[in-house]
CSV table of C-alpha atoms in Angstrom, one decimal:
chain,number,residue,atom,x,y,z
A,75,PHE,CA,72.6,39.7,72.1
A,76,ILE,CA,70.9,43.0,71.1
A,77,PHE,CA,68.3,40.9,69.2
A,78,ILE,CA,67.7,38.8,72.3
A,79,ALA,CA,67.3,41.8,74.6
A,80,VAL,CA,64.8,43.5,72.3
A,81,SER,CA,62.8,40.3,71.9
A,82,LEU,CA,62.7,39.8,75.7
A,83,THR,CA,61.5,43.4,76.1
A,84,LYS,CA,58.7,42.8,73.6
A,85,LEU,CA,57.7,39.6,75.3
A,86,TYR,CA,57.6,41.3,78.7
A,87,THR,CA,55.3,44.0,77.3
A,88,ILE,CA,53.0,41.4,75.7
A,89,PHE,CA,52.6,39.5,78.9
A,90,MET,CA,52.1,42.5,81.2
A,91,HIS,CA,48.6,42.8,82.6
A,92,THR,CA,48.1,46.5,82.5
A,93,LEU,CA,45.3,48.7,84.0
A,94,THR,CA,45.3,52.4,82.8
A,95,PHE,CA,43.5,55.1,84.7
A,96,PHE,CA,42.6,58.5,83.1
A,97,ASP,CA,41.8,61.6,85.1
A,98,ILE,CA,39.1,63.8,83.6
A,99,ASP,CA,39.4,67.4,84.6
A,100,GLY,CA,42.6,69.0,83.3
A,101,THR,CA,43.6,65.7,81.6
A,102,LEU,CA,40.9,64.6,79.2
A,103,PHE,CA,39.1,67.9,79.2
A,104,HIS,CA,39.9,71.5,80.2
A,105,THR,CA,36.9,72.4,82.4
A,106,THR,CA,35.6,75.6,83.7
A,107,ALA,CA,33.9,74.4,86.9
A,108,CYS,CA,35.4,75.8,90.2
A,109,ILE,CA,35.1,74.7,93.7
A,110,ARG,CA,34.2,77.4,96.2
A,111,VAL,CA,35.7,77.8,99.7
A,112,ILE,CA,33.1,79.3,102.1
A,113,ASN,CA,34.1,80.5,105.5
A,114,GLN,CA,31.9,81.0,108.6
A,115,ALA,CA,31.1,84.6,107.6
A,116,GLY,CA,29.6,83.4,104.3
A,117,ASP,CA,32.5,84.8,102.3
A,118,SER,CA,33.7,82.6,99.4
A,119,ARG,CA,36.5,82.3,96.9
A,120,ALA,CA,36.9,80.1,93.9
A,121,LEU,CA,39.5,77.4,93.4
A,122,THR,CA,40.4,75.9,90.1
A,123,ASN,CA,40.7,72.1,89.7
A,124,GLN,CA,44.5,72.4,90.1
A,125,GLU,CA,44.2,74.6,93.2
A,126,PHE,CA,41.7,72.3,94.8
A,127,ASN,CA,44.1,69.3,94.5
A,128,HIS,CA,46.4,70.7,97.2
A,129,HIS,CA,44.1,73.1,99.1
A,130,THR,CA,43.8,72.6,102.9
A,131,LEU,CA,40.6,73.9,104.5
A,132,GLN,CA,41.1,76.3,107.4
A,133,PRO,CA,39.0,76.1,110.6
A,134,GLY,CA,35.4,77.1,109.8
A,135,GLU,CA,35.8,76.7,106.0
A,136,VAL,CA,33.8,74.2,103.8
A,137,PHE,CA,33.9,73.3,100.2
A,138,ASP,CA,31.0,74.0,97.8
A,139,PHE,CA,31.0,71.6,94.8
A,140,THR,CA,27.9,72.9,93.2
A,141,GLU,CA,29.6,73.7,89.8
A,142,PHE,CA,31.3,70.3,89.8
A,143,ARG,CA,27.9,68.6,90.1
A,144,SER,CA,26.5,70.3,87.0
A,145,ALA,CA,26.5,67.9,84.1
A,146,GLU,CA,25.2,70.6,81.8
A,147,LYS,CA,28.1,72.9,82.6
A,148,PHE,CA,30.5,70.0,82.0
A,149,ARG,CA,29.0,69.2,78.6
A,150,LYS,CA,28.6,72.8,77.4
A,151,GLU,CA,31.9,74.3,78.5
A,152,SER,CA,34.5,71.5,78.6
A,153,ILE,CA,37.2,71.6,75.9
A,154,PRO,CA,38.7,68.2,74.9
A,155,VAL,CA,42.4,67.6,75.1
A,156,ALA,CA,42.6,65.8,71.8
A,157,HIS,CA,46.0,64.1,72.3
A,158,ILE,CA,45.0,62.5,75.6
A,159,ILE,CA,41.6,61.6,74.3
A,160,ASP,CA,43.3,59.8,71.5
A,161,ARG,CA,45.4,57.9,74.0
A,162,LEU,CA,42.1,56.7,75.7
A,163,LYS,CA,40.5,55.8,72.4
A,164,ASP,CA,43.5,53.8,71.3
A,165,ALA,CA,43.6,51.9,74.6
A,166,LEU,CA,39.9,51.0,74.3
A,167,ASN,CA,40.4,50.0,70.7
A,168,ARG,CA,43.1,47.6,71.8
A,169,HIS,CA,40.7,46.2,74.4
A,170,GLU,CA,43.0,47.2,77.3
A,171,ASP,CA,41.7,47.5,80.8
A,172,VAL,CA,40.8,51.2,81.2
A,173,ARG,CA,39.1,53.2,83.9
A,174,LEU,CA,38.4,56.9,84.4
A,175,LEU,CA,39.2,58.2,87.9
A,176,THR,CA,37.9,61.6,88.9
A,177,ALA,CA,37.9,63.7,92.1
A,178,ARG,CA,34.3,64.6,91.3
A,179,GLU,CA,31.2,63.3,93.1
A,180,ASP,CA,28.2,62.1,91.2
A,181,LEU,CA,26.9,64.7,88.8
A,182,ASP,CA,23.2,65.8,88.7
A,183,ASN,CA,22.5,64.1,85.3
A,184,LYS,CA,24.3,60.9,84.5
A,185,ASP,CA,23.2,60.8,80.8
A,186,THR,CA,24.3,64.4,80.1
A,187,PHE,CA,27.6,63.7,81.8
A,188,LEU,CA,28.3,60.6,79.7
A,189,ASP,CA,27.1,62.2,76.5
A,190,THR,CA,30.1,64.6,76.9
A,191,PHE,CA,32.4,61.7,76.2
A,192,ARG,CA,30.3,60.3,73.4
A,193,ASP,CA,30.4,63.8,71.8
A,194,VAL,CA,34.1,63.3,71.2
A,195,GLY,CA,33.9,59.7,70.1
A,196,ILE,CA,34.8,58.0,73.3
A,197,ASP,CA,32.9,54.7,73.7
A,198,ILE,CA,32.2,55.4,77.4
A,199,ASP,CA,30.1,52.2,77.8
A,200,ARG,CA,33.3,50.1,77.4
A,201,THR,CA,34.8,51.5,80.6
A,202,HIS,CA,33.8,52.8,84.0
A,203,ILE,CA,34.1,56.1,85.8
A,204,HIS,CA,35.1,56.0,89.5
A,205,ARG,CA,34.3,59.2,91.4
A,206,SER,CA,36.6,59.4,94.4
A,207,GLY,CA,34.6,62.4,95.6
A,208,ASN,CA,31.9,60.0,96.7
A,209,LEU,CA,34.3,58.6,99.3
A,210,LYS,CA,33.3,60.6,102.4
A,211,LEU,CA,36.7,60.4,104.1
A,212,ASP,CA,38.9,63.1,105.5
A,213,LEU,CA,41.6,62.4,103.0
A,214,SER,CA,43.4,64.3,100.2
A,215,VAL,CA,42.3,64.0,96.6
A,216,ALA,CA,45.4,61.9,95.9
A,217,ASP,CA,44.7,59.5,98.8
A,218,LYS,CA,41.1,59.0,97.8
A,219,LYS,CA,42.2,58.2,94.3
A,220,MET,CA,44.7,55.7,95.5
A,221,ILE,CA,42.0,53.8,97.4
A,222,TRP,CA,40.5,52.9,94.1
A,223,VAL,CA,43.9,52.0,92.7
A,224,ARG,CA,44.5,49.7,95.7
A,225,ARG,CA,41.1,48.0,95.3
A,226,TYR,CA,42.0,47.0,91.7
A,227,ILE,CA,45.4,45.8,92.7
A,228,GLU,CA,44.1,43.7,95.5
A,229,ASN,CA,41.3,42.1,93.4
A,230,ASN,CA,43.3,41.5,90.2
A,231,ASN,CA,46.6,40.3,88.9
A,232,TYR,CA,47.9,43.4,87.3
A,233,THR,CA,51.6,43.7,86.7
A,234,CYS,CA,51.5,47.4,85.5
A,235,ILE,CA,49.3,50.3,86.6
A,236,LYS,CA,49.3,53.6,84.6
A,237,LEU,CA,47.8,56.9,85.5
A,238,TYR,CA,47.3,59.9,83.2
A,239,ASP,CA,46.7,62.9,85.5
A,240,ASP,CA,47.3,66.7,85.5
A,241,SER,CA,48.1,66.7,89.2
A,242,ILE,CA,51.6,65.9,90.2
A,243,TYR,CA,50.4,65.1,93.7
A,244,ASN,CA,48.3,62.2,92.2
A,245,ILE,CA,51.3,61.0,90.2
A,246,HIS,CA,53.6,61.0,93.3
A,247,ALA,CA,50.9,59.2,95.2
A,248,LEU,CA,50.8,56.5,92.5
A,249,LYS,CA,54.6,56.1,92.5
A,250,ALA,CA,54.5,55.8,96.3
A,251,LEU,CA,52.6,52.5,96.0
A,252,GLU,CA,55.8,50.9,94.7
A,253,LYS,CA,57.0,50.2,98.3
A,254,ASP,CA,53.8,48.3,99.0
A,255,TYR,CA,53.6,46.5,95.7
A,256,PRO,CA,57.2,45.9,94.5
A,257,HIS,CA,56.0,43.3,92.0
A,258,ILE,CA,54.0,45.9,90.0
A,259,LYS,CA,55.3,48.5,87.7
A,260,PHE,CA,53.7,51.9,88.3
A,261,VAL,CA,53.8,54.5,85.5
A,262,GLY,CA,52.6,58.0,86.1
A,263,ILE,CA,52.0,60.2,83.0
A,264,TYR,CA,51.8,63.8,84.1
A,265,VAL,CA,49.7,65.8,81.7
A,266,LEU,CA,50.6,69.4,81.2
A,267,GLU,CA,48.2,72.2,80.3
A,268,ASP,CA,49.1,72.0,76.6
A,269,GLY,CA,48.5,68.2,76.6
A,270,THR,CA,52.1,67.2,76.5
A,271,GLU,CA,53.2,64.4,78.8
A,272,GLN,CA,56.0,63.7,81.3
A,273,GLU,CA,56.5,60.1,82.4
A,274,TYR,CA,57.4,59.2,85.9
């Protein structure tokens, strides 16, 4: 019976149609770019990527994403998270469906941005980067990311969706999709600052 159970588990894994998303900032790379919050008086303060994930603007405040649009800053200052990058490379080498999903908007130089991935051996031309920051909607970062996830679910026959992300809010948003898509297995991999993982 044990043999049969193990065999069925292996067969289920083989026939699962999986799509894996990887976040960029704080997940594949430790980045230095900050988002600034500017108030009506012109005063500003900086938010890290993690702080931005759950920050709510107060009346009269706006976000300034200038640093996050700089491809040169991203390439020069980003520090790769080797363990997670290896996960991405392995998935690409196995010809799995892989997408990168970032809260960033378009950067100011596409080639410089993509070269950052090539610098660490990622064959970036074999996947696609979705920038949820391009969605001009009054929604949280997590909700914007889930728009992309839902688009893939509704246009494909995936049986499993995975997300590697350093924001627990994004992981919870992914898991919340279970109620709308009970036929799909959702796996959230929360990436800690040291690159270790917690699976949800």
